[in-house]
Amino acid sequence: MYKSWDELKTACEGCRKCGLCETRHNVVVGVGNPNAEVMFIGEGPGENEDIQGEPFVGRAGKLLDKMLLAVDLERGKNIYIANIVKCRPPQNRDPKPEEQEQCIDWLREQVRLIRPKIIVCLGRIAAQRIIDPDLKITRDHGKWFQKGGILMMPMLHPAALLRDPRRKPEAFEDFLALREKIYEVCEHTYPIGMI
Ligand code: URA
């Protein structure tokens, strides 16, 4: 249990709990407002994230930022973004179950400190780890789930949208549904007067 963000960040940056620490350049802890009511969780850092030490800074990240902005959400302003694993899996392979298991306590601590009202899981890996191991992302994206008093929604991963841009409209529907839910349950994500 960490008392402050600084303490958590320093400990996470020194983590050597799994083999991914051998090949990483940076531990990608997370980015955004630690008082956010809405948290996004991706899978794990890719090459650009590993180099820059920040989640979603590559092509998929640029697309994510665009979709976020369309519903008035911005990293560094009114959301927080983290990943299931904090270090890059080599060749961008899926993080192994044992790597996820070793890393998940960092995310638990982040959620404990942020206490978000809404968690959005980006892609299958995050959705299955956080919401339900049997979840099917193509079938279940955009649906709301509730766990431990937190509302959760799986979304299509932005990298999947880059591979298949025909799915962008359905992904955007999910962002609109997210905005509606934020209006409903969040108090300070959107400035007063915007509703
Ligand atoms: N994909 C993810 O899931 N997370 C990142 O940080 C970057 C790409």
PDB file of C-alpha atoms and ligand atoms in Angstrom:
ATOM      1  CA  MET A   1       0.000   0.000   0.000  1.00  0.00           C
ATOM      2  CA  TYR A   2       1.479   3.295  -1.100  1.00  0.00           C
ATOM      3  CA  LYS A   3       0.589   6.578   0.539  1.00  0.00           C
ATOM      4  CA  SER A   4       1.419   8.843  -2.363  1.00  0.00           C
ATOM      5  CA  TRP A   5       1.783   8.838  -6.135  1.00  0.00           C
ATOM      6  CA  ASP A   6       5.475   9.618  -5.872  1.00  0.00           C
ATOM      7  CA  GLU A   7       6.041   6.585  -3.668  1.00  0.00           C
ATOM      8  CA  LEU A   8       4.058   4.326  -6.000  1.00  0.00           C
ATOM      9  CA  LYS A   9       5.777   5.668  -9.123  1.00  0.00           C
ATOM     10  CA  THR A  10       9.277   5.246  -7.698  1.00  0.00           C
ATOM     11  CA  ALA A  11       8.562   1.679  -6.556  1.00  0.00           C
ATOM     12  CA  CYS A  12       6.954   0.755  -9.893  1.00  0.00           C
ATOM     13  CA  GLU A  13       9.886   2.207 -11.841  1.00  0.00           C
ATOM     14  CA  GLY A  14      12.262  -0.074  -9.948  1.00  0.00           C
ATOM     15  CA  CYS A  15      10.123  -3.212 -10.438  1.00  0.00           C
ATOM     16  CA  ARG A  16      11.923  -6.440 -11.380  1.00  0.00           C
ATOM     17  CA  LYS A  17       9.093  -8.882 -10.683  1.00  0.00           C
ATOM     18  CA  CYS A  18       9.037 -10.420 -14.179  1.00  0.00           C
ATOM     19  CA  GLY A  19      11.327 -10.969 -17.151  1.00  0.00           C
ATOM     20  CA  LEU A  20      10.026  -7.931 -19.042  1.00  0.00           C
ATOM     21  CA  CYS A  21      12.327  -5.779 -16.889  1.00  0.00           C
ATOM     22  CA  GLU A  22      15.329  -7.227 -18.752  1.00  0.00           C
ATOM     23  CA  THR A  23      14.397  -5.743 -22.127  1.00  0.00           C
ATOM     24  CA  ARG A  24      12.512  -2.558 -21.226  1.00  0.00           C
ATOM     25  CA  HIS A  25      13.881   0.953 -21.685  1.00  0.00           C
ATOM     26  CA  ASN A  26      11.266   2.586 -19.472  1.00  0.00           C
ATOM     27  CA  VAL A  27       8.580   1.471 -17.063  1.00  0.00           C
ATOM     28  CA  VAL A  28       5.365   2.981 -18.411  1.00  0.00           C
ATOM     29  CA  VAL A  29       3.502   3.686 -15.187  1.00  0.00           C
ATOM     30  CA  GLY A  30       0.642   5.825 -16.497  1.00  0.00           C
ATOM     31  CA  VAL A  31      -0.339   9.334 -17.463  1.00  0.00           C
ATOM     32  CA  GLY A  32      -3.070  11.791 -16.609  1.00  0.00           C
ATOM     33  CA  ASN A  33      -4.958  13.374 -13.781  1.00  0.00           C
ATOM     34  CA  PRO A  34      -4.654  11.365 -10.557  1.00  0.00           C
ATOM     35  CA  ASN A  35      -7.996  12.838  -9.466  1.00  0.00           C
ATOM     36  CA  ALA A  36      -9.753  11.652 -12.622  1.00  0.00           C
ATOM     37  CA  GLU A  37     -13.184  10.060 -12.386  1.00  0.00           C
ATOM     38  CA  VAL A  38     -12.556   8.140 -15.603  1.00  0.00           C
ATOM     39  CA  MET A  39      -9.669   5.742 -16.129  1.00  0.00           C
ATOM     40  CA  PHE A  40      -8.601   4.002 -19.363  1.00  0.00           C
ATOM     41  CA  ILE A  41      -6.679   0.740 -19.219  1.00  0.00           C
ATOM     42  CA  GLY A  42      -4.781  -0.659 -22.203  1.00  0.00           C
ATOM     43  CA  GLU A  43      -2.746  -3.796 -22.667  1.00  0.00           C
ATOM     44  CA  GLY A  44       0.900  -2.842 -22.413  1.00  0.00           C
ATOM     45  CA  PRO A  45       3.510  -0.488 -23.865  1.00  0.00           C
ATOM     46  CA  GLY A  46       4.634  -0.822 -27.469  1.00  0.00           C
ATOM     47  CA  GLU A  47       7.918   0.380 -28.927  1.00  0.00           C
ATOM     48  CA  ASN A  48       7.151   4.124 -28.792  1.00  0.00           C
ATOM     49  CA  GLU A  49       5.741   3.905 -25.286  1.00  0.00           C
ATOM     50  CA  ASP A  50       8.805   1.971 -24.108  1.00  0.00           C
ATOM     51  CA  ILE A  51      11.087   4.676 -25.512  1.00  0.00           C
ATOM     52  CA  GLN A  52       9.063   7.653 -24.263  1.00  0.00           C
ATOM     53  CA  GLY A  53       7.829   6.204 -20.954  1.00  0.00           C
ATOM     54  CA  GLU A  54       4.216   7.208 -21.605  1.00  0.00           C
ATOM     55  CA  PRO A  55       1.189   5.092 -22.580  1.00  0.00           C
ATOM     56  CA  PHE A  56      -0.433   5.369 -26.019  1.00  0.00           C
ATOM     57  CA  VAL A  57       2.003   7.730 -27.750  1.00  0.00           C
ATOM     58  CA  GLY A  58       2.330   5.776 -31.023  1.00  0.00           C
ATOM     59  CA  ARG A  59      -0.136   5.640 -33.942  1.00  0.00           C
ATOM     60  CA  ALA A  60      -2.822   3.908 -31.891  1.00  0.00           C
ATOM     61  CA  GLY A  61      -2.351   6.543 -29.204  1.00  0.00           C
ATOM     62  CA  LYS A  62      -2.819   9.380 -31.671  1.00  0.00           C
ATOM     63  CA  LEU A  63      -6.115   7.831 -32.786  1.00  0.00           C
ATOM     64  CA  LEU A  64      -7.130   7.359 -29.154  1.00  0.00           C
ATOM     65  CA  ASP A  65      -6.394  11.033 -28.421  1.00  0.00           C
ATOM     66  CA  LYS A  66      -8.579  12.074 -31.384  1.00  0.00           C
ATOM     67  CA  MET A  67     -11.515   9.965 -30.237  1.00  0.00           C
ATOM     68  CA  LEU A  68     -11.088  11.186 -26.661  1.00  0.00           C
ATOM     69  CA  LEU A  69     -11.054  14.794 -27.763  1.00  0.00           C
ATOM     70  CA  ALA A  70     -14.288  14.286 -29.712  1.00  0.00           C
ATOM     71  CA  VAL A  71     -15.993  13.623 -26.363  1.00  0.00           C
ATOM     72  CA  ASP A  72     -14.023  16.309 -24.486  1.00  0.00           C
ATOM     73  CA  LEU A  73     -11.625  13.975 -22.752  1.00  0.00           C
ATOM     74  CA  GLU A  74      -7.895  14.628 -22.607  1.00  0.00           C
ATOM     75  CA  ARG A  75      -4.962  12.868 -20.976  1.00  0.00           C
ATOM     76  CA  GLY A  76      -3.339  15.238 -18.527  1.00  0.00           C
ATOM     77  CA  LYS A  77      -6.694  16.922 -17.949  1.00  0.00           C
ATOM     78  CA  ASN A  78      -9.739  14.858 -17.032  1.00  0.00           C
ATOM     79  CA  ILE A  79      -8.739  11.195 -17.419  1.00  0.00           C
ATOM     80  CA  TYR A  80      -5.976   8.825 -16.358  1.00  0.00           C
ATOM     81  CA  ILE A  81      -4.466   6.191 -18.698  1.00  0.00           C
ATOM     82  CA  ALA A  82      -2.570   3.072 -17.620  1.00  0.00           C
ATOM     83  CA  ASN A  83      -1.875  -0.443 -18.897  1.00  0.00           C
ATOM     84  CA  ILE A  84      -2.217  -3.996 -17.589  1.00  0.00           C
ATOM     85  CA  VAL A  85       1.547  -4.487 -17.866  1.00  0.00           C
ATOM     86  CA  LYS A  86       3.956  -1.595 -17.372  1.00  0.00           C
ATOM     87  CA  CYS A  87       6.858  -2.922 -19.441  1.00  0.00           C
ATOM     88  CA  ARG A  88       6.944  -3.683 -23.149  1.00  0.00           C
ATOM     89  CA  PRO A  89       6.510  -7.321 -24.174  1.00  0.00           C
ATOM     90  CA  PRO A  90       9.186  -8.028 -26.832  1.00  0.00           C
ATOM     91  CA  GLN A  91       7.941  -7.829 -30.451  1.00  0.00           C
ATOM     92  CA  ASN A  92       4.635  -6.509 -29.089  1.00  0.00           C
ATOM     93  CA  ARG A  93       3.414 -10.010 -28.242  1.00  0.00           C
ATOM     94  CA  ASP A  94       0.499 -10.366 -25.821  1.00  0.00           C
ATOM     95  CA  PRO A  95       1.628 -10.119 -22.214  1.00  0.00           C
ATOM     96  CA  LYS A  96       1.767 -13.639 -20.746  1.00  0.00           C
ATOM     97  CA  PRO A  97      -0.683 -14.528 -17.940  1.00  0.00           C
ATOM     98  CA  GLU A  98       2.218 -14.763 -15.449  1.00  0.00           C
ATOM     99  CA  GLU A  99       3.492 -11.301 -16.497  1.00  0.00           C
ATOM    100  CA  GLN A 100      -0.009  -9.879 -16.048  1.00  0.00           C
ATOM    101  CA  GLU A 101      -0.239 -11.579 -12.656  1.00  0.00           C
ATOM    102  CA  GLN A 102       3.086 -10.121 -11.473  1.00  0.00           C
ATOM    103  CA  CYS A 103       2.136  -6.646 -12.684  1.00  0.00           C
ATOM    104  CA  ILE A 104      -1.514  -6.383 -11.680  1.00  0.00           C
ATOM    105  CA  ASP A 105      -0.812  -5.132  -8.144  1.00  0.00           C
ATOM    106  CA  TRP A 106       0.597  -1.897  -9.590  1.00  0.00           C
ATOM    107  CA  LEU A 107      -2.689  -1.316 -11.385  1.00  0.00           C
ATOM    108  CA  ARG A 108      -4.641  -2.219  -8.228  1.00  0.00           C
ATOM    109  CA  GLU A 109      -2.691   0.441  -6.344  1.00  0.00           C
ATOM    110  CA  GLN A 110      -3.349   2.986  -9.109  1.00  0.00           C
ATOM    111  CA  VAL A 111      -7.089   2.254  -8.968  1.00  0.00           C
ATOM    112  CA  ARG A 112      -6.998   2.463  -5.172  1.00  0.00           C
ATOM    113  CA  LEU A 113      -5.376   5.911  -5.267  1.00  0.00           C
ATOM    114  CA  ILE A 114      -7.504   7.284  -8.126  1.00  0.00           C
ATOM    115  CA  ARG A 115     -10.840   5.743  -7.052  1.00  0.00           C
ATOM    116  CA  PRO A 116     -12.370   6.172 -10.547  1.00  0.00           C
ATOM    117  CA  LYS A 117     -16.132   6.041 -11.099  1.00  0.00           C
ATOM    118  CA  ILE A 118     -15.672   4.592 -14.588  1.00  0.00           C
ATOM    119  CA  ILE A 119     -13.023   2.274 -16.034  1.00  0.00           C
ATOM    120  CA  VAL A 120     -12.753   1.802 -19.805  1.00  0.00           C
ATOM    121  CA  CYS A 121     -10.857  -1.316 -20.888  1.00  0.00           C
ATOM    122  CA  LEU A 122      -9.186  -0.899 -24.265  1.00  0.00           C
ATOM    123  CA  GLY A 123      -9.079  -4.219 -26.100  1.00  0.00           C
ATOM    124  CA  ARG A 124      -9.476  -7.889 -25.274  1.00  0.00           C
ATOM    125  CA  ILE A 125      -6.501  -8.338 -22.947  1.00  0.00           C
ATOM    126  CA  ALA A 126      -7.537  -5.536 -20.575  1.00  0.00           C
ATOM    127  CA  ALA A 127     -11.249  -6.357 -20.763  1.00  0.00           C
ATOM    128  CA  GLN A 128     -10.724 -10.036 -19.986  1.00  0.00           C
ATOM    129  CA  ARG A 129      -8.278  -9.318 -17.160  1.00  0.00           C
ATOM    130  CA  ILE A 130     -10.358  -6.575 -15.527  1.00  0.00           C
ATOM    131  CA  ILE A 131     -13.984  -7.375 -16.342  1.00  0.00           C
ATOM    132  CA  ASP A 132     -14.517 -11.034 -17.242  1.00  0.00           C
ATOM    133  CA  PRO A 133     -12.179 -13.737 -18.627  1.00  0.00           C
ATOM    134  CA  ASP A 134     -14.999 -14.971 -20.893  1.00  0.00           C
ATOM    135  CA  LEU A 135     -15.682 -11.561 -22.389  1.00  0.00           C
ATOM    136  CA  LYS A 136     -15.688 -11.336 -26.201  1.00  0.00           C
ATOM    137  CA  ILE A 137     -14.558  -7.894 -27.269  1.00  0.00           C
ATOM    138  CA  THR A 138     -16.324  -7.960 -30.667  1.00  0.00           C
ATOM    139  CA  ARG A 139     -19.599  -8.958 -28.981  1.00  0.00           C
ATOM    140  CA  ASP A 140     -19.353  -7.054 -25.709  1.00  0.00           C
ATOM    141  CA  HIS A 141     -17.685  -3.735 -26.514  1.00  0.00           C
ATOM    142  CA  GLY A 142     -19.896  -0.809 -25.523  1.00  0.00           C
ATOM    143  CA  LYS A 143     -21.756  -2.764 -22.826  1.00  0.00           C
ATOM    144  CA  TRP A 144     -21.675  -1.616 -19.208  1.00  0.00           C
ATOM    145  CA  PHE A 145     -20.547  -3.868 -16.364  1.00  0.00           C
ATOM    146  CA  GLN A 146     -20.287  -3.136 -12.660  1.00  0.00           C
ATOM    147  CA  LYS A 147     -17.538  -4.499 -10.397  1.00  0.00           C
ATOM    148  CA  GLY A 148     -16.618  -3.383  -6.902  1.00  0.00           C
ATOM    149  CA  GLY A 149     -18.809  -0.300  -7.248  1.00  0.00           C
ATOM    150  CA  ILE A 150     -17.033   0.827 -10.432  1.00  0.00           C
ATOM    151  CA  LEU A 151     -18.772   1.056 -13.818  1.00  0.00           C
ATOM    152  CA  MET A 152     -16.741  -0.625 -16.538  1.00  0.00           C
ATOM    153  CA  MET A 153     -16.947  -0.666 -20.303  1.00  0.00           C
ATOM    154  CA  PRO A 154     -14.861  -2.672 -22.773  1.00  0.00           C
ATOM    155  CA  MET A 155     -13.953  -0.833 -25.974  1.00  0.00           C
ATOM    156  CA  LEU A 156     -12.251  -1.877 -29.195  1.00  0.00           C
ATOM    157  CA  HIS A 157      -8.505  -1.281 -29.001  1.00  0.00           C
ATOM    158  CA  PRO A 158      -7.391   1.688 -31.159  1.00  0.00           C
ATOM    159  CA  ALA A 159      -4.739  -0.548 -32.795  1.00  0.00           C
ATOM    160  CA  ALA A 160      -7.592  -2.831 -33.941  1.00  0.00           C
ATOM    161  CA  LEU A 161      -9.276   0.226 -35.474  1.00  0.00           C
ATOM    162  CA  LEU A 162      -6.081   1.052 -37.371  1.00  0.00           C
ATOM    163  CA  ARG A 163      -6.060  -2.501 -38.738  1.00  0.00           C
ATOM    164  CA  ASP A 164      -9.758  -2.338 -39.661  1.00  0.00           C
ATOM    165  CA  PRO A 165     -10.976   1.282 -40.018  1.00  0.00           C
ATOM    166  CA  ARG A 166     -14.488   0.064 -40.979  1.00  0.00           C
ATOM    167  CA  ARG A 167     -15.043  -0.501 -37.265  1.00  0.00           C
ATOM    168  CA  LYS A 168     -14.429   3.134 -36.317  1.00  0.00           C
ATOM    169  CA  PRO A 169     -18.137   4.130 -36.374  1.00  0.00           C
ATOM    170  CA  GLU A 170     -19.116   1.410 -33.856  1.00  0.00           C
ATOM    171  CA  ALA A 171     -16.143   2.383 -31.699  1.00  0.00           C
ATOM    172  CA  PHE A 172     -17.273   5.992 -31.806  1.00  0.00           C
ATOM    173  CA  GLU A 173     -20.756   4.955 -30.656  1.00  0.00           C
ATOM    174  CA  ASP A 174     -19.078   3.593 -27.526  1.00  0.00           C
ATOM    175  CA  PHE A 175     -17.366   6.923 -26.885  1.00  0.00           C
ATOM    176  CA  LEU A 176     -20.741   8.664 -27.175  1.00  0.00           C
ATOM    177  CA  ALA A 177     -22.239   6.183 -24.692  1.00  0.00           C
ATOM    178  CA  LEU A 178     -19.303   6.877 -22.390  1.00  0.00           C
ATOM    179  CA  ARG A 179     -19.973  10.610 -22.576  1.00  0.00           C
ATOM    180  CA  GLU A 180     -23.627  10.026 -21.611  1.00  0.00           C
ATOM    181  CA  LYS A 181     -22.577   7.934 -18.621  1.00  0.00           C
ATOM    182  CA  ILE A 182     -20.085  10.578 -17.529  1.00  0.00           C
ATOM    183  CA  TYR A 183     -22.874  13.188 -17.585  1.00  0.00           C
ATOM    184  CA  GLU A 184     -24.901  10.813 -15.431  1.00  0.00           C
ATOM    185  CA  VAL A 185     -22.421   9.720 -12.766  1.00  0.00           C
ATOM    186  CA  CYS A 186     -19.392  12.043 -12.763  1.00  0.00           C
ATOM    187  CA  GLU A 187     -19.243  15.397 -11.053  1.00  0.00           C
ATOM    188  CA  HIS A 188     -16.111  17.152 -12.251  1.00  0.00           C
ATOM    189  CA  THR A 189     -15.009  15.450 -15.478  1.00  0.00           C
ATOM    190  CA  TYR A 190     -16.810  17.959 -17.654  1.00  0.00           C
ATOM    191  CA  PRO A 191     -16.909  21.653 -16.721  1.00  0.00           C
ATOM    192  CA  ILE A 192     -20.241  22.955 -15.434  1.00  0.00           C
ATOM    193  CA  GLY A 193     -22.299  24.438 -18.221  1.00  0.00           C
ATOM    194  CA  MET A 194     -21.185  21.954 -20.843  1.00  0.00           C
ATOM    195  CA  ILE A 195     -24.189  19.673 -20.310  1.00  0.00           C
TER     196      ILE A 195
HETATM  197  N1  URA B   1      -1.249  -0.252 -26.743  1.00  0.00           N
HETATM  198  C1  URA B   1      -1.597  -0.406 -25.443  1.00  0.00           C
HETATM  199  O1  URA B   1      -2.414  -1.248 -25.092  1.00  0.00           O
HETATM  200  N2  URA B   1      -1.027   0.421 -24.559  1.00  0.00           N
HETATM  201  C2  URA B   1      -0.163   1.366 -24.893  1.00  0.00           C
HETATM  202  O2  URA B   1       0.303   2.090 -24.019  1.00  0.00           O
HETATM  203  C3  URA B   1       0.169   1.498 -26.251  1.00  0.00           C
HETATM  204  C4  URA B   1      -0.377   0.675 -27.160  1.00  0.00           C
END
